[in-house]
Amino acid sequence: MSTKKAGQIGVLLILSLTVLGAQSAERPDESDEDEWEKIFDVDEYDETWLVGDTRNDGRTDYALKRDDQGRKWFEAVDFNGDGLMDDFYLYSSGTLVRQELDTNFDGAIDLWIHMHDGVRVAGYERDTNYDGTIDLVKEFGDS
Ligand SMILES: [Ca+2]
Ligand SMILES: [Ca+2]
């Protein structure tokens, strides 16, 4: 494929993404945890996401959604490349507020990390035996 042809396809893709983006304009102004879409199956990410294939194996392993200001909003990573996202990031106004991880890759979140100021870990919750119930809570002081 020539570079020119690839460029044309790229433009067409951007145009179609723009149209689809305009159709799904219903977005809250601020990140709302209830609205946090955690999609595990990498094949279920639609055109509202920017997806990447960092392993170059033809399969999505990274997805990013930006808010209407262009800031990071949701981010997901398939860390072990098994086709299920296992590392989720939630941002508010471009600042990381929470990270949720599936540390044993069974398709269920078992570690919730709460951030303070986007940099410091404010605390975390764990489901250490992977039964779906949080059994370890750690909160760090604000000092
Ligand atoms: Ca995975
Ligand atoms: Ca898990």
PDB file of C-alpha atoms and ligand atoms in Angstrom:
ATOM      1  CA  MET A   1       0.000   0.000   0.000  1.00  0.00           C
ATOM      2  CA  SER A   2       1.399   3.375  -0.973  1.00  0.00           C
ATOM      3  CA  THR A   3       1.843   6.101   1.586  1.00  0.00           C
ATOM      4  CA  LYS A   4      -0.639   8.270  -0.266  1.00  0.00           C
ATOM      5  CA  LYS A   5      -3.308   5.590  -0.195  1.00  0.00           C
ATOM      6  CA  ALA A   6      -2.713   4.964   3.496  1.00  0.00           C
ATOM      7  CA  GLY A   7      -3.075   8.692   4.080  1.00  0.00           C
ATOM      8  CA  GLN A   8      -6.408   8.761   2.293  1.00  0.00           C
ATOM      9  CA  ILE A   9      -7.703   5.867   4.342  1.00  0.00           C
ATOM     10  CA  GLY A  10      -6.565   7.641   7.479  1.00  0.00           C
ATOM     11  CA  VAL A  11      -8.506  10.770   6.536  1.00  0.00           C
ATOM     12  CA  LEU A  12     -11.624   8.731   5.779  1.00  0.00           C
ATOM     13  CA  LEU A  13     -11.303   7.015   9.144  1.00  0.00           C
ATOM     14  CA  ILE A  14     -11.016  10.330  10.980  1.00  0.00           C
ATOM     15  CA  LEU A  15     -14.051  11.693   9.112  1.00  0.00           C
ATOM     16  CA  SER A  16     -16.191   8.687   9.990  1.00  0.00           C
ATOM     17  CA  LEU A  17     -15.037   8.848  13.607  1.00  0.00           C
ATOM     18  CA  THR A  18     -16.017  12.519  13.740  1.00  0.00           C
ATOM     19  CA  VAL A  19     -19.523  11.732  12.496  1.00  0.00           C
ATOM     20  CA  LEU A  20     -19.962   8.935  14.998  1.00  0.00           C
ATOM     21  CA  GLY A  21     -18.602  11.162  17.775  1.00  0.00           C
ATOM     22  CA  ALA A  22     -21.163  13.860  16.961  1.00  0.00           C
ATOM     23  CA  GLN A  23     -23.987  11.341  17.173  1.00  0.00           C
ATOM     24  CA  SER A  24     -23.038  10.206  20.650  1.00  0.00           C
ATOM     25  CA  ALA A  25     -22.811  13.647  22.184  1.00  0.00           C
ATOM     26  CA  GLU A  26     -24.445  12.743  25.478  1.00  0.00           C
ATOM     27  CA  ARG A  27     -21.628  13.037  27.932  1.00  0.00           C
ATOM     28  CA  PRO A  28     -21.521  14.287  31.497  1.00  0.00           C
ATOM     29  CA  ASP A  29     -19.320  17.307  32.075  1.00  0.00           C
ATOM     30  CA  GLU A  30     -17.456  15.674  34.899  1.00  0.00           C
ATOM     31  CA  SER A  31     -16.336  12.112  35.257  1.00  0.00           C
ATOM     32  CA  ASP A  32     -19.046  10.241  37.029  1.00  0.00           C
ATOM     33  CA  GLU A  33     -18.124   6.919  38.526  1.00  0.00           C
ATOM     34  CA  ASP A  34     -21.540   5.548  37.631  1.00  0.00           C
ATOM     35  CA  GLU A  35     -20.737   6.294  34.023  1.00  0.00           C
ATOM     36  CA  TRP A  36     -17.425   4.472  34.111  1.00  0.00           C
ATOM     37  CA  GLU A  37     -17.533   1.996  31.307  1.00  0.00           C
ATOM     38  CA  LYS A  38     -15.292  -0.898  32.157  1.00  0.00           C
ATOM     39  CA  ILE A  39     -15.269  -3.034  29.053  1.00  0.00           C
ATOM     40  CA  PHE A  40     -13.196  -6.152  29.486  1.00  0.00           C
ATOM     41  CA  ASP A  41     -13.467  -7.686  26.005  1.00  0.00           C
ATOM     42  CA  VAL A  42     -11.003  -5.840  23.778  1.00  0.00           C
ATOM     43  CA  ASP A  43     -13.244  -6.497  20.758  1.00  0.00           C
ATOM     44  CA  GLU A  44     -16.137  -4.553  22.308  1.00  0.00           C
ATOM     45  CA  TYR A  45     -14.492  -1.148  22.100  1.00  0.00           C
ATOM     46  CA  ASP A  46     -16.406   0.931  19.579  1.00  0.00           C
ATOM     47  CA  GLU A  47     -15.530   4.024  17.593  1.00  0.00           C
ATOM     48  CA  THR A  48     -15.931   6.319  20.592  1.00  0.00           C
ATOM     49  CA  TRP A  49     -12.603   4.904  21.819  1.00  0.00           C
ATOM     50  CA  LEU A  50      -9.124   5.433  20.545  1.00  0.00           C
ATOM     51  CA  VAL A  51      -7.684   1.944  20.485  1.00  0.00           C
ATOM     52  CA  GLY A  52      -4.128   0.751  20.123  1.00  0.00           C
ATOM     53  CA  ASP A  53      -2.281  -2.459  19.396  1.00  0.00           C
ATOM     54  CA  THR A  54       0.961  -2.035  21.299  1.00  0.00           C
ATOM     55  CA  ARG A  55       2.008  -5.664  20.799  1.00  0.00           C
ATOM     56  CA  ASN A  56       1.468  -5.512  17.046  1.00  0.00           C
ATOM     57  CA  ASP A  57      -0.383  -8.805  17.112  1.00  0.00           C
ATOM     58  CA  GLY A  58      -3.455  -7.405  15.356  1.00  0.00           C
ATOM     59  CA  ARG A  59      -5.445  -7.244  18.551  1.00  0.00           C
ATOM     60  CA  THR A  60      -6.476  -4.243  20.606  1.00  0.00           C
ATOM     61  CA  ASP A  61      -4.668  -4.048  23.930  1.00  0.00           C
ATOM     62  CA  TYR A  62      -5.097  -0.366  24.756  1.00  0.00           C
ATOM     63  CA  ALA A  63      -8.118   1.926  24.710  1.00  0.00           C
ATOM     64  CA  LEU A  64      -8.541   5.586  25.554  1.00  0.00           C
ATOM     65  CA  LYS A  65     -11.572   7.815  25.730  1.00  0.00           C
ATOM     66  CA  ARG A  66     -11.189  11.556  26.071  1.00  0.00           C
ATOM     67  CA  ASP A  67     -13.670  14.013  27.562  1.00  0.00           C
ATOM     68  CA  ASP A  68     -15.068  16.866  25.504  1.00  0.00           C
ATOM     69  CA  GLN A  69     -12.123  19.030  26.537  1.00  0.00           C
ATOM     70  CA  GLY A  70      -9.772  16.471  24.992  1.00  0.00           C
ATOM     71  CA  ARG A  71      -8.480  15.315  28.366  1.00  0.00           C
ATOM     72  CA  LYS A  72      -8.031  11.695  29.346  1.00  0.00           C
ATOM     73  CA  TRP A  73     -11.216  10.250  30.755  1.00  0.00           C
ATOM     74  CA  PHE A  74     -11.065   6.479  30.615  1.00  0.00           C
ATOM     75  CA  GLU A  75      -8.122   4.308  29.825  1.00  0.00           C
ATOM     76  CA  ALA A  76      -7.847   0.529  29.649  1.00  0.00           C
ATOM     77  CA  VAL A  77      -4.908  -1.785  29.101  1.00  0.00           C
ATOM     78  CA  ASP A  78      -4.752  -5.500  28.378  1.00  0.00           C
ATOM     79  CA  PHE A  79      -1.555  -6.061  30.279  1.00  0.00           C
ATOM     80  CA  ASN A  80      -1.112  -9.778  29.565  1.00  0.00           C
ATOM     81  CA  GLY A  81      -2.500  -9.747  26.036  1.00  0.00           C
ATOM     82  CA  ASP A  82      -5.220 -12.349  26.606  1.00  0.00           C
ATOM     83  CA  GLY A  83      -7.974 -10.279  24.986  1.00  0.00           C
ATOM     84  CA  LEU A  84      -9.419  -9.026  28.282  1.00  0.00           C
ATOM     85  CA  MET A  85      -8.599  -5.594  29.618  1.00  0.00           C
ATOM     86  CA  ASP A  86      -7.166  -5.874  33.126  1.00  0.00           C
ATOM     87  CA  ASP A  87      -5.975  -2.383  34.000  1.00  0.00           C
ATOM     88  CA  PHE A  88      -8.484   0.476  34.067  1.00  0.00           C
ATOM     89  CA  TYR A  89      -7.906   4.152  34.758  1.00  0.00           C
ATOM     90  CA  LEU A  90     -10.536   6.762  35.566  1.00  0.00           C
ATOM     91  CA  TYR A  91      -9.696  10.430  35.199  1.00  0.00           C
ATOM     92  CA  SER A  92     -11.547  13.559  36.266  1.00  0.00           C
ATOM     93  CA  SER A  93     -10.652  16.740  34.395  1.00  0.00           C
ATOM     94  CA  GLY A  94      -7.574  14.936  33.116  1.00  0.00           C
ATOM     95  CA  THR A  95      -6.378  13.929  36.591  1.00  0.00           C
ATOM     96  CA  LEU A  96      -6.160  10.276  37.567  1.00  0.00           C
ATOM     97  CA  VAL A  97      -8.631   9.562  40.359  1.00  0.00           C
ATOM     98  CA  ARG A  98      -8.831   5.796  40.379  1.00  0.00           C
ATOM     99  CA  GLN A  99      -7.179   2.730  38.978  1.00  0.00           C
ATOM    100  CA  GLU A 100      -8.864  -0.662  38.987  1.00  0.00           C
ATOM    101  CA  LEU A 101      -6.962  -3.824  38.276  1.00  0.00           C
ATOM    102  CA  ASP A 102      -7.696  -7.452  37.599  1.00  0.00           C
ATOM    103  CA  THR A 103      -4.436  -8.749  39.016  1.00  0.00           C
ATOM    104  CA  ASN A 104      -5.106 -12.452  38.431  1.00  0.00           C
ATOM    105  CA  PHE A 105      -6.615 -11.984  34.963  1.00  0.00           C
ATOM    106  CA  ASP A 106      -9.911 -13.733  35.720  1.00  0.00           C
ATOM    107  CA  GLY A 107     -12.068 -10.955  34.263  1.00  0.00           C
ATOM    108  CA  ALA A 108     -13.048  -9.447  37.629  1.00  0.00           C
ATOM    109  CA  ILE A 109     -11.555  -6.379  39.322  1.00  0.00           C
ATOM    110  CA  ASP A 110      -9.747  -7.236  42.554  1.00  0.00           C
ATOM    111  CA  LEU A 111      -7.719  -4.102  43.279  1.00  0.00           C
ATOM    112  CA  TRP A 112      -9.063  -0.563  43.504  1.00  0.00           C
ATOM    113  CA  ILE A 113      -6.511   2.214  43.936  1.00  0.00           C
ATOM    114  CA  HIS A 114      -7.703   5.674  44.892  1.00  0.00           C
ATOM    115  CA  MET A 115      -5.499   8.578  43.963  1.00  0.00           C
ATOM    116  CA  HIS A 116      -5.050  11.902  45.689  1.00  0.00           C
ATOM    117  CA  ASP A 117      -4.145  14.849  43.450  1.00  0.00           C
ATOM    118  CA  GLY A 118      -3.568  12.376  40.637  1.00  0.00           C
ATOM    119  CA  VAL A 119      -0.139  11.469  41.990  1.00  0.00           C
ATOM    120  CA  ARG A 120      -0.301  10.109  45.522  1.00  0.00           C
ATOM    121  CA  VAL A 121      -2.120   6.931  46.460  1.00  0.00           C
ATOM    122  CA  ALA A 122      -4.856   7.869  48.924  1.00  0.00           C
ATOM    123  CA  GLY A 123      -5.759   4.284  49.641  1.00  0.00           C
ATOM    124  CA  TYR A 124      -6.673   0.997  48.116  1.00  0.00           C
ATOM    125  CA  GLU A 125      -9.082  -1.885  48.415  1.00  0.00           C
ATOM    126  CA  ARG A 126      -8.319  -5.472  47.587  1.00  0.00           C
ATOM    127  CA  ASP A 127     -10.154  -8.697  47.044  1.00  0.00           C
ATOM    128  CA  THR A 128      -7.231 -10.866  48.042  1.00  0.00           C
ATOM    129  CA  ASN A 129      -8.932 -14.238  47.525  1.00  0.00           C
ATOM    130  CA  TYR A 130     -10.750 -13.211  44.336  1.00  0.00           C
ATOM    131  CA  ASP A 131     -14.237 -14.082  45.556  1.00  0.00           C
ATOM    132  CA  GLY A 132     -15.718 -10.728  44.550  1.00  0.00           C
ATOM    133  CA  THR A 133     -15.766  -9.239  48.045  1.00  0.00           C
ATOM    134  CA  ILE A 134     -13.304  -6.610  49.237  1.00  0.00           C
ATOM    135  CA  ASP A 135     -11.406  -8.029  52.185  1.00  0.00           C
ATOM    136  CA  LEU A 136      -8.549  -5.575  52.629  1.00  0.00           C
ATOM    137  CA  VAL A 137      -8.909  -1.815  52.919  1.00  0.00           C
ATOM    138  CA  LYS A 138      -5.964   0.503  53.307  1.00  0.00           C
ATOM    139  CA  GLU A 139      -6.208   4.244  53.680  1.00  0.00           C
ATOM    140  CA  PHE A 140      -3.236   6.499  53.882  1.00  0.00           C
ATOM    141  CA  GLY A 141      -3.262   9.659  55.956  1.00  0.00           C
ATOM    142  CA  ASP A 142      -3.508  13.026  54.313  1.00  0.00           C
ATOM    143  CA  SER A 143      -0.290  14.304  55.857  1.00  0.00           C
TER     144      SER A 143
HETATM  145 CA    CA B   1      -5.683  -9.246  30.009  1.00  0.00          CA
HETATM  146 CA    CA B   2      -9.390 -10.713  39.217  1.00  0.00          CA
END
